[in-house]
Tab-separated table of C-alpha atoms in Angstrom:
chain	number	residue	atom	x	y	z
Y	1070	MET	CA	23.961	-0.457	2.876
Y	1071	ALA	CA	23.353	0.071	-0.891
Y	1072	GLN	CA	22.181	-2.646	-2.989
Y	1073	LYS	CA	22.396	-3.879	-6.778
Y	1074	LYS	CA	19.279	-3.280	-8.566
Y	1075	GLN	CA	17.966	-6.183	-10.217
Y	1076	SER	CA	17.069	-5.867	-13.802
Y	1077	ARG	CA	13.726	-4.151	-14.389
Y	1078	LYS	CA	13.047	-7.903	-16.275
Y	1079	LYS	CA	14.240	-10.239	-13.692
Y	1080	LEU	CA	12.188	-7.987	-11.500
Y	1081	LEU	CA	8.895	-7.979	-13.966
Y	1082	ALA	CA	9.315	-11.615	-14.361
Y	1083	THR	CA	9.751	-12.488	-10.368
Y	1084	LEU	CA	6.425	-10.579	-9.823
Y	1085	ARG	CA	4.650	-12.543	-12.715
Y	1086	GLU	CA	5.541	-16.108	-11.266
Y	1087	SER	CA	4.097	-14.993	-7.917
Y	1088	LEU	CA	1.106	-13.900	-9.285
Y	1089	GLU	CA	0.822	-16.835	-11.745
Y	1090	THR	CA	1.543	-19.433	-8.569
Y	1091	SER	CA	0.379	-17.959	-5.174
Y	1092	THR	CA	4.360	-17.791	-4.272
Y	1093	PRO	CA	5.350	-15.122	-1.578
Y	1094	VAL	CA	8.002	-12.409	-2.309
Y	1095	GLN	CA	10.145	-10.816	-0.490
Y	1096	LEU	CA	10.404	-6.816	-2.019
Y	1097	ARG	CA	13.265	-4.160	-1.058
Y	1098	ARG	CA	12.881	-0.714	-2.820
Y	1099	ALA	CA	15.288	2.054	-3.439
Y	1100	VAL	CA	12.135	4.858	-1.042
Y	1101	GLU	CA	13.152	2.458	1.731
Y	1102	PRO	CA	16.362	0.663	1.627
Y	1103	GLU	CA	16.469	-0.995	4.682
Y	1104	GLU	CA	12.322	-2.305	4.483
Y	1105	VAL	CA	11.962	-5.460	3.080
Y	1106	LEU	CA	8.238	-5.708	2.375
Y	1107	GLN	CA	6.219	-9.649	2.290
Y	1108	GLY	CA	3.337	-10.129	0.248
Y	1109	VAL	CA	1.904	-11.841	-2.910
Y	1110	ALA	CA	1.321	-10.189	-6.440
Y	1111	LEU	CA	-2.281	-10.342	-7.035
Y	1112	GLU	CA	-1.925	-7.784	-10.264
Y	1113	LEU	CA	0.268	-6.079	-11.736
Y	1114	SER	CA	0.722	-2.815	-14.502
Y	1115	GLU	CA	3.334	-0.777	-16.125
Y	1116	ASP	CA	4.048	1.377	-12.637
Y	1117	TRP	CA	1.934	-0.437	-9.534
Y	1118	VAL	CA	1.665	-3.771	-8.311
Y	1119	LEU	CA	-0.868	-4.842	-6.092
Y	1120	LEU	CA	0.066	-6.822	-2.853
Y	1121	ALA	CA	-2.220	-9.338	-0.394
Y	1122	GLY	CA	0.666	-8.408	2.430
Y	1123	LEU	CA	2.439	-11.023	4.863
Y	1124	ARG	CA	3.550	-10.270	8.215
Y	1125	GLU	CA	6.350	-11.842	9.610
Y	1126	GLY	CA	5.927	-13.810	6.630
Y	1127	ALA	CA	2.938	-16.131	7.571
Y	1128	TYR	CA	0.139	-14.092	8.161
Y	1129	LEU	CA	-1.872	-12.174	5.529
Y	1130	ASN	CA	-2.149	-8.553	6.072
Y	1131	GLY	CA	-4.436	-6.349	4.157
Y	1132	TYR	CA	-3.206	-4.934	0.923
Y	1133	GLN	CA	0.143	-2.923	-0.957
Y	1134	ILE	CA	0.448	-0.794	-4.131
Y	1135	LEU	CA	4.052	-0.228	-4.331
Y	1136	ARG	CA	5.301	1.831	-7.447
Y	1137	VAL	CA	7.266	-0.114	-10.006
Y	1138	LYS	CA	9.563	2.229	-10.404
Y	1139	ASP	CA	11.008	2.086	-6.431
Y	1140	LEU	CA	11.624	-1.515	-6.811
Y	1141	VAL	CA	15.326	-2.554	-6.280
Y	1142	ASP	CA	15.325	-6.547	-5.017
Y	1143	VAL	CA	12.358	-9.201	-5.047
Y	1144	VAL	CA	12.887	-12.396	-4.674
Y	1145	PRO	CA	10.478	-15.619	-3.800
Y	1146	GLU	CA	10.323	-16.361	0.239
Y	1147	THR	CA	8.745	-19.645	0.256
Y	1148	ARG	CA	9.791	-20.291	4.046
Y	1149	PHE	CA	6.698	-20.280	5.720
Y	1150	LEU	CA	4.407	-21.283	2.679
Y	1151	PRO	CA	3.511	-24.937	3.570
Y	1152	PHE	CA	2.149	-23.341	6.447
Y	1153	LEU	CA	0.467	-20.639	4.518
Y	1154	GLN	CA	-1.248	-23.317	2.185
Y	1155	ARG	CA	-2.739	-24.892	4.938
Y	1156	ARG	CA	-4.669	-21.909	6.161
Y	1157	ARG	CA	-8.145	-20.727	5.001
Y	1158	PRO	CA	-7.759	-18.195	2.912
Y	1159	TRP	CA	-5.564	-19.667	0.983
Y	1160	PRO	CA	-4.145	-18.078	-2.422
Y	1161	PRO	CA	-4.860	-14.537	-1.430
Y	1162	ALA	CA	-8.175	-12.774	-2.818
Y	1163	ARG	CA	-8.097	-9.887	-4.457
Y	1164	PRO	CA	-10.098	-7.194	-2.824
Y	1165	ALA	CA	-13.666	-7.540	-3.128
Y	1166	VAL	CA	-13.957	-3.595	-4.510
Y	1167	ASP	CA	-13.151	-2.555	-8.035
Y	1168	LEU	CA	-10.319	-1.219	-8.052
Y	1169	GLU	CA	-7.983	-0.242	-10.919
Y	1170	LEU	CA	-4.383	-0.654	-10.645
Y	1171	SER	CA	-3.215	2.130	-13.832
Y	1172	ASP	CA	-5.204	4.353	-11.519
Y	1173	LEU	CA	-4.226	5.893	-8.563
Y	1174	ARG	CA	-7.542	7.418	-7.847
Y	1175	SER	CA	-9.396	4.122	-7.885
Y	1176	ILE	CA	-7.032	2.780	-5.658
Y	1177	ILE	CA	-7.086	5.021	-3.245
Y	1178	THR	CA	-11.010	5.250	-3.482
Y	1179	ALA	CA	-11.232	1.403	-3.949
Y	1180	GLY	CA	-8.877	1.372	-0.518
Y	1181	ALA	CA	-11.063	2.967	1.462
Y	1182	ALA	CA	-14.246	1.965	0.224
Y	1183	ALA	CA	-12.849	-1.689	1.473
Y	1184	ALA	CA	-11.707	-0.592	4.835
Y	1185	GLU	CA	-12.545	2.686	5.514
Y	1186	VAL	CA	-8.729	3.771	5.843
Y	1187	VAL	CA	-6.204	3.989	3.784
Y	1188	SER	CA	-2.549	4.024	4.540
Y	1189	ILE	CA	-0.489	6.358	1.983
Y	1190	SER	CA	3.364	7.053	1.811
Y	1191	ARG	CA	5.244	10.037	-0.043
Y	1192	GLU	CA	9.080	7.873	1.066
Y	1193	THR	CA	10.836	10.068	-1.811
Y	1194	LYS	CA	9.815	13.223	-0.123
Y	1195	ARG	CA	8.939	12.413	3.047
Y	1196	PRO	CA	10.849	8.795	4.649
Y	1197	GLY	CA	9.607	6.462	7.258
Y	1198	THR	CA	6.613	9.036	6.934
Y	1199	VAL	CA	2.184	7.223	6.767
Y	1200	LEU	CA	-0.557	8.961	6.240
Y	1201	ILE	CA	-3.933	7.080	7.788
Y	1202	GLY	CA	-6.731	8.383	7.009
Y	1203	ALA	CA	-9.780	9.344	4.843
Y	1204	PRO	CA	-10.114	11.018	1.254
Y	1205	ILE	CA	-12.452	13.334	1.022
Y	1206	GLU	CA	-11.711	15.995	-1.429
Y	1207	TRP	CA	-9.842	15.003	-5.406
Y	1208	THR	CA	-8.479	16.802	-8.454
Y	1209	ARG	CA	-6.861	15.934	-11.165
Y	1210	LYS	CA	-3.577	16.207	-9.932
Y	1211	SER	CA	-4.263	15.743	-5.388
Y	1212	LEU	CA	-6.360	14.542	-2.971
Y	1213	TRP	CA	-7.381	15.808	0.052
Y	1214	LEU	CA	-6.871	13.726	3.099
Y	1215	LEU	CA	-8.493	13.655	6.174
Y	1216	PRO	CA	-5.878	11.832	8.651
Y	1217	ILE	CA	-5.978	10.331	11.925
Y	1218	THR	CA	-2.854	11.495	14.475
Y	1219	PRO	CA	-0.503	9.452	15.717
Y	1220	GLN	CA	-2.884	9.809	19.354
Y	1221	CYS	CA	-5.616	7.828	17.200
Y	1222	ARG	CA	-7.639	10.939	16.742
Y	1223	TRP	CA	-9.470	12.200	13.947
Y	1224	GLU	CA	-7.320	15.590	12.353
Y	1225	GLN	CA	-9.772	18.943	12.748
Y	1226	HIS	CA	-7.933	20.023	9.082
Y	1227	LEU	CA	-7.206	18.426	5.966
Y	1228	VAL	CA	-3.847	17.018	4.418
Y	1229	GLN	CA	-3.338	18.298	0.927
Y	1230	VAL	CA	-1.136	15.161	-1.039
Y	1231	LYS	CA	0.141	15.541	-4.430
Y	1232	LEU	CA	-0.468	12.159	-6.548
Y	1233	LYS	CA	2.757	11.824	-8.464
Y	1234	ASP	CA	4.335	11.937	-4.546
Y	1235	LEU	CA	2.995	8.853	-4.220
Y	1236	THR	CA	5.291	5.438	-3.514
Y	1237	GLN	CA	2.859	3.179	-0.927
Y	1238	VAL	CA	-0.861	2.867	-0.747
Y	1239	GLY	CA	-2.218	0.172	1.664
Y	1240	PHE	CA	-5.690	-0.945	3.482
Y	1241	GLY	CA	-7.380	-3.170	5.567
Y	1242	GLY	CA	-3.824	-4.447	7.296
Y	1243	ASP	CA	-4.310	-5.364	10.841
Y	1244	TYR	CA	-2.521	-1.484	12.242
Y	1245	GLU	CA	-4.787	0.475	10.091
Y	1246	ALA	CA	-7.558	-1.301	11.879
Y	1247	ALA	CA	-6.388	-0.576	15.127
Y	1248	VAL	CA	-5.988	2.800	14.250
Y	1249	LEU	CA	-9.188	3.100	12.977
Y	1250	ASP	CA	-11.257	0.946	15.783
Y	1251	VAL	CA	-9.788	3.597	18.291
Y	1252	ALA	CA	-10.368	6.849	16.375
Y	1253	GLY	CA	-13.949	5.927	15.710
Y	1254	PRO	CA	-15.989	6.536	12.175
Y	1255	VAL	CA	-14.612	9.157	10.318
Y	1256	PRO	CA	-16.628	12.046	11.387
Y	1257	PRO	CA	-18.773	14.125	8.943
Y	1258	ARG	CA	-16.947	17.489	7.712
Y	1259	THR	CA	-18.749	20.473	8.382
Y	1260	ASP	CA	-16.791	23.105	6.645
Y	1261	PRO	CA	-15.328	23.089	2.336
Y	1262	ALA	CA	-12.132	21.178	1.954
Y	1263	PRO	CA	-9.362	24.497	1.513
Y	1264	ALA	CA	-9.633	26.118	-2.140
Y	1265	LEU	CA	-7.862	23.380	-4.429
Y	1266	THR	CA	-4.984	23.848	-6.599
């Protein structure tokens, strides 16, 4: 169902209010129109928003970084706020790593430093597909990710991901932690990355 897009001014105002008051918000994005995300804004830049993710609206669940230009609707979601405020830690804290929100390499590197693996989405190019893995090599415009397969095993080959295609980055969530636990630690690389393009 197509949804009318909020004005950028209203979207940003709601995100700033979440940032200042730790009010949870519900977010919808053009790249995954049926998906509803929930979180608390922790930082906002021109292009990206850092959220403390919420699962079922009531449980802290890692961090998500979303592309601001994909947002179509951001509204306060306070139904579980009394429950969240009684639990600790509240309000949610920024990740305990140095993360520069205006730089995707910094975001991904910080996420991997905090949680060993990151989840990345390229929903404009590959809707419904999430890669979970460890960043291994970088170029100015892309990264080489060592992914974990859907069967929770480390892949043998690196996957090149163009930074311009990224729509979402996540780390520290329950699902990423479970996948990493089953797959085991990042294996040592014995072969070089393919020729970087």
